[in-house]
Amino acid sequence: MDEAGMNAGTLGLLGGRLSLDFANTADWHASDHSVESLTSYSDLVAWSQHVGILTDHRAQRLLKEAARRPVDATAVLERAIALREVIYRIFSAISHGHPPQAADLATFNAELSGALAQSQIVSTAEGFTWDWAGAEDALDGMLWPLVHDAAGLLTSEELDRVGQCADDRCGWLFLDTSRNRSRRWCSMEDCGNRAKARRHYERKRAVRRGARAK
Ligand SMILES: [Zn+2]
């Protein structure tokens, strides 16, 4: 478990969308033995730096603040994981053509209200963009862009491109940007190859069984 947590800052980002990568911070998510990547508040900070929603400067400030307020930091970690599970279940259901659970949507909306209360529009050289008031020091400031991204995806035309890895234990979510919407695996190198190897093995076994039956 600890070993997995150390990887939070280097996790593969295969989701194609911030909120889906967040959902993928547990490995073997669809199995009964998922492996947690966010095992501490500092893991959450490391992952947030990794995906670019926290600058190094802000990350350092938050880690200092977390050291001063460990109970609050742990509460934020627990909230982050609960939010991640809700996002995972909502998009997992949608990827299979099912509506999400009402309770999950309610939890999601409670987090969204909190994030929207902090949201503001700022003017930059490239135009206007979303920003978060008070995010500099808020221990939970990294949750706001995550929930905002998930809300954006839920209401976008890309929603029907959300898919889930065809490996029945993996469960990783992704945005299928292939032209004919044929993406089946989180990664061809990982789950895709494993499935290919398994098919190859099963074919060989079937051939051998056939030979023996003769
Ligand atoms: Zn997979």
Coordinates of C-alpha atoms and ligand atoms in Angstrom, one line a residue:
M1 CA 0.0 0.0 0.0
D2 CA 2.7 2.5 1.0
E3 CA 4.8 1.6 -2.0
A4 CA 1.8 2.4 -4.3
G5 CA 1.3 5.7 -2.5
M6 CA 4.9 6.7 -3.3
N7 CA 3.9 6.6 -7.0
A8 CA 1.2 9.2 -6.7
G9 CA 3.5 11.8 -8.3
T10 CA 4.4 9.6 -11.3
L11 CA 1.1 7.8 -12.0
G12 CA 0.3 7.2 -15.6
L13 CA -2.2 9.7 -17.0
L14 CA -4.2 7.8 -19.5
G15 CA -7.6 9.2 -18.9
G16 CA -7.4 12.1 -21.3
R17 CA -9.2 14.3 -18.9
L18 CA -8.3 15.7 -15.5
S19 CA -11.3 14.2 -13.6
L20 CA -10.9 10.8 -15.2
D21 CA -7.2 10.7 -14.3
F22 CA -8.3 11.6 -10.8
A23 CA -10.7 8.6 -10.9
N24 CA -7.7 6.5 -11.9
T25 CA -5.8 7.2 -8.7
A26 CA -6.8 3.7 -7.5
D27 CA -5.4 0.7 -9.3
W28 CA -7.5 -2.4 -10.1
H29 CA -10.4 -0.1 -9.4
A30 CA -13.1 -2.5 -10.6
S31 CA -11.8 -5.4 -8.5
D32 CA -12.5 -6.2 -4.9
H33 CA -8.8 -5.4 -4.1
S34 CA -8.2 -2.0 -5.5
V35 CA -4.8 -0.5 -4.7
E36 CA -4.8 3.1 -3.3
S37 CA -2.4 5.6 -4.7
L38 CA -3.5 8.4 -2.4
T39 CA -2.4 7.1 1.0
S40 CA -1.6 10.4 2.6
Y41 CA -2.3 14.1 2.2
S42 CA 1.2 14.5 0.7
D43 CA 0.3 11.9 -2.0
L44 CA -2.7 14.1 -2.9
V45 CA -0.4 17.1 -3.1
A46 CA 2.2 15.2 -5.2
W47 CA -0.5 13.9 -7.6
S48 CA -1.9 17.4 -7.9
Q49 CA 1.5 18.8 -8.8
H50 CA 1.9 15.9 -11.3
V51 CA -1.2 16.9 -13.2
G52 CA -0.5 20.6 -13.0
I53 CA -3.3 21.9 -10.7
L54 CA -0.8 22.8 -8.0
T55 CA 2.4 24.8 -8.6
D56 CA 5.5 23.7 -6.7
H57 CA 5.3 26.9 -4.6
R58 CA 1.7 26.2 -3.6
A59 CA 2.4 22.6 -2.9
Q60 CA 5.2 23.6 -0.5
R61 CA 2.8 26.0 1.3
L62 CA 0.1 23.3 1.6
L63 CA 2.5 20.7 2.9
K64 CA 3.7 23.2 5.6
E65 CA 0.0 24.0 6.4
A66 CA -0.8 20.3 6.6
A67 CA 2.1 19.7 9.0
R68 CA 0.6 22.4 11.2
R69 CA -3.0 21.0 10.9
P70 CA -2.7 17.2 10.5
V71 CA -6.2 16.5 11.5
D72 CA -7.6 18.9 8.9
A73 CA -5.3 17.5 6.2
T74 CA -6.4 14.0 6.9
A75 CA -10.0 15.1 6.7
V76 CA -9.3 16.6 3.2
L77 CA -7.7 13.4 2.1
E78 CA -10.7 11.4 3.2
R79 CA -13.0 13.9 1.4
A80 CA -10.8 13.7 -1.7
I81 CA -11.0 9.9 -1.8
A82 CA -14.8 10.0 -1.2
L83 CA -15.1 12.5 -4.1
R84 CA -12.9 10.3 -6.3
E85 CA -15.1 7.3 -5.7
V86 CA -18.2 9.3 -6.5
I87 CA -16.6 10.5 -9.7
Y88 CA -15.5 7.0 -10.5
R89 CA -18.9 5.5 -10.0
I90 CA -20.7 8.2 -11.9
F91 CA -18.5 8.0 -15.0
S92 CA -18.3 4.2 -14.8
A93 CA -22.1 4.0 -14.8
I94 CA -22.4 6.4 -17.7
S95 CA -19.7 4.6 -19.7
H96 CA -22.0 1.5 -19.5
G97 CA -25.1 3.5 -20.5
H98 CA -26.5 3.6 -16.9
P99 CA -27.7 6.6 -15.0
P100 CA -25.5 7.4 -11.9
Q101 CA -26.9 6.8 -8.4
A102 CA -28.9 9.7 -7.0
A103 CA -26.8 9.6 -3.8
D104 CA -23.6 9.9 -5.8
L105 CA -24.9 12.9 -7.7
A106 CA -26.0 14.5 -4.5
T107 CA -22.5 14.1 -2.9
F108 CA -21.0 15.4 -6.1
N109 CA -23.3 18.4 -6.1
A110 CA -22.4 19.2 -2.5
E111 CA -18.7 19.4 -3.5
L112 CA -19.6 21.3 -6.6
S113 CA -21.4 24.0 -4.6
G114 CA -18.3 24.4 -2.4
A115 CA -16.1 24.7 -5.5
L116 CA -18.4 27.2 -7.2
A117 CA -18.5 29.4 -4.1
Q118 CA -14.8 29.8 -4.6
S119 CA -14.8 30.2 -8.3
Q120 CA -14.0 33.4 -10.2
I121 CA -13.2 34.4 -13.7
V122 CA -9.8 36.1 -14.2
S123 CA -8.4 37.9 -17.2
T124 CA -5.1 36.5 -18.6
A125 CA -2.9 37.2 -21.6
E126 CA -4.6 34.3 -23.4
G127 CA -8.1 35.4 -22.5
F128 CA -10.5 34.6 -19.6
T129 CA -10.1 31.6 -17.4
W130 CA -11.5 30.0 -14.3
D131 CA -9.7 30.6 -11.1
W132 CA -10.2 29.9 -7.4
A133 CA -10.3 32.5 -4.8
G134 CA -8.4 31.6 -1.6
A135 CA -7.0 28.5 -3.2
E136 CA -3.5 29.6 -2.2
D137 CA -3.9 28.5 1.4
A138 CA -6.9 26.2 1.4
L139 CA -5.9 22.6 2.1
D140 CA -8.8 21.4 -0.1
G141 CA -8.1 23.9 -3.0
M142 CA -7.0 21.1 -5.3
L143 CA -10.4 19.5 -5.2
W144 CA -12.1 22.6 -6.8
P145 CA -10.6 22.3 -10.3
L146 CA -11.2 18.5 -10.1
V147 CA -14.9 18.8 -9.4
H148 CA -15.2 21.6 -11.9
D149 CA -13.6 19.5 -14.6
A150 CA -16.0 16.6 -13.8
A151 CA -19.0 18.9 -14.0
G152 CA -17.7 20.2 -17.4
L153 CA -17.4 16.7 -18.7
L154 CA -20.8 15.7 -17.5
T155 CA -22.4 18.6 -19.4
S156 CA -20.3 18.3 -22.5
E157 CA -20.8 16.6 -25.8
E158 CA -17.8 14.5 -25.0
L159 CA -19.7 12.6 -22.3
D160 CA -20.5 9.7 -24.6
R161 CA -16.8 9.3 -25.3
V162 CA -16.2 8.2 -21.7
G163 CA -15.1 4.6 -21.7
Q164 CA -13.9 2.1 -19.2
C165 CA -11.0 -0.4 -19.7
A166 CA -12.4 -3.7 -20.9
D167 CA -10.2 -5.6 -18.3
D168 CA -12.8 -6.6 -15.7
R169 CA -10.5 -5.8 -12.8
C170 CA -8.7 -2.7 -14.1
G171 CA -11.7 -0.3 -14.3
W172 CA -9.6 2.7 -15.4
L173 CA -11.7 5.4 -17.2
F174 CA -10.7 7.3 -20.3
L175 CA -12.0 9.6 -22.9
D176 CA -12.1 7.7 -26.2
T177 CA -10.9 10.1 -28.8
S178 CA -10.4 7.5 -31.5
R179 CA -12.4 8.3 -34.7
N180 CA -14.5 5.2 -34.7
R181 CA -14.7 5.0 -30.9
S182 CA -12.9 1.7 -30.8
R183 CA -10.7 2.2 -27.7
R184 CA -11.1 -0.8 -25.4
W185 CA -8.2 -0.6 -23.0
C186 CA -6.8 2.0 -20.6
S187 CA -3.5 1.2 -22.3
M188 CA -2.6 -1.1 -25.2
E189 CA 0.8 -1.8 -23.5
D190 CA -0.7 -2.8 -20.3
C191 CA -4.3 -4.3 -20.2
G192 CA -4.4 -4.6 -24.0
N193 CA -1.3 -6.7 -24.1
R194 CA -2.3 -8.8 -21.1
A195 CA -5.6 -9.7 -22.9
K196 CA -3.7 -10.5 -26.1
A197 CA -1.3 -12.8 -24.2
R198 CA -4.3 -14.5 -22.5
R199 CA -6.1 -15.0 -25.8
H200 CA -2.9 -16.4 -27.3
Y201 CA -2.5 -18.8 -24.3
E202 CA -6.1 -19.9 -24.4
R203 CA -5.9 -20.5 -28.2
K204 CA -2.8 -22.6 -27.7
R205 CA -4.4 -24.6 -24.9
A206 CA -7.5 -25.2 -27.1
V207 CA -5.3 -26.4 -29.9
R208 CA -3.5 -28.7 -27.5
R209 CA -6.7 -30.0 -26.1
G210 CA -8.0 -30.6 -29.7
A211 CA -4.8 -32.5 -30.5
R212 CA -5.2 -34.7 -27.5
A213 CA -8.9 -35.4 -28.3
K214 CA -7.9 -36.9 -31.7
Ligands
ZN1 ZN -6.8 -1.3 -18.0

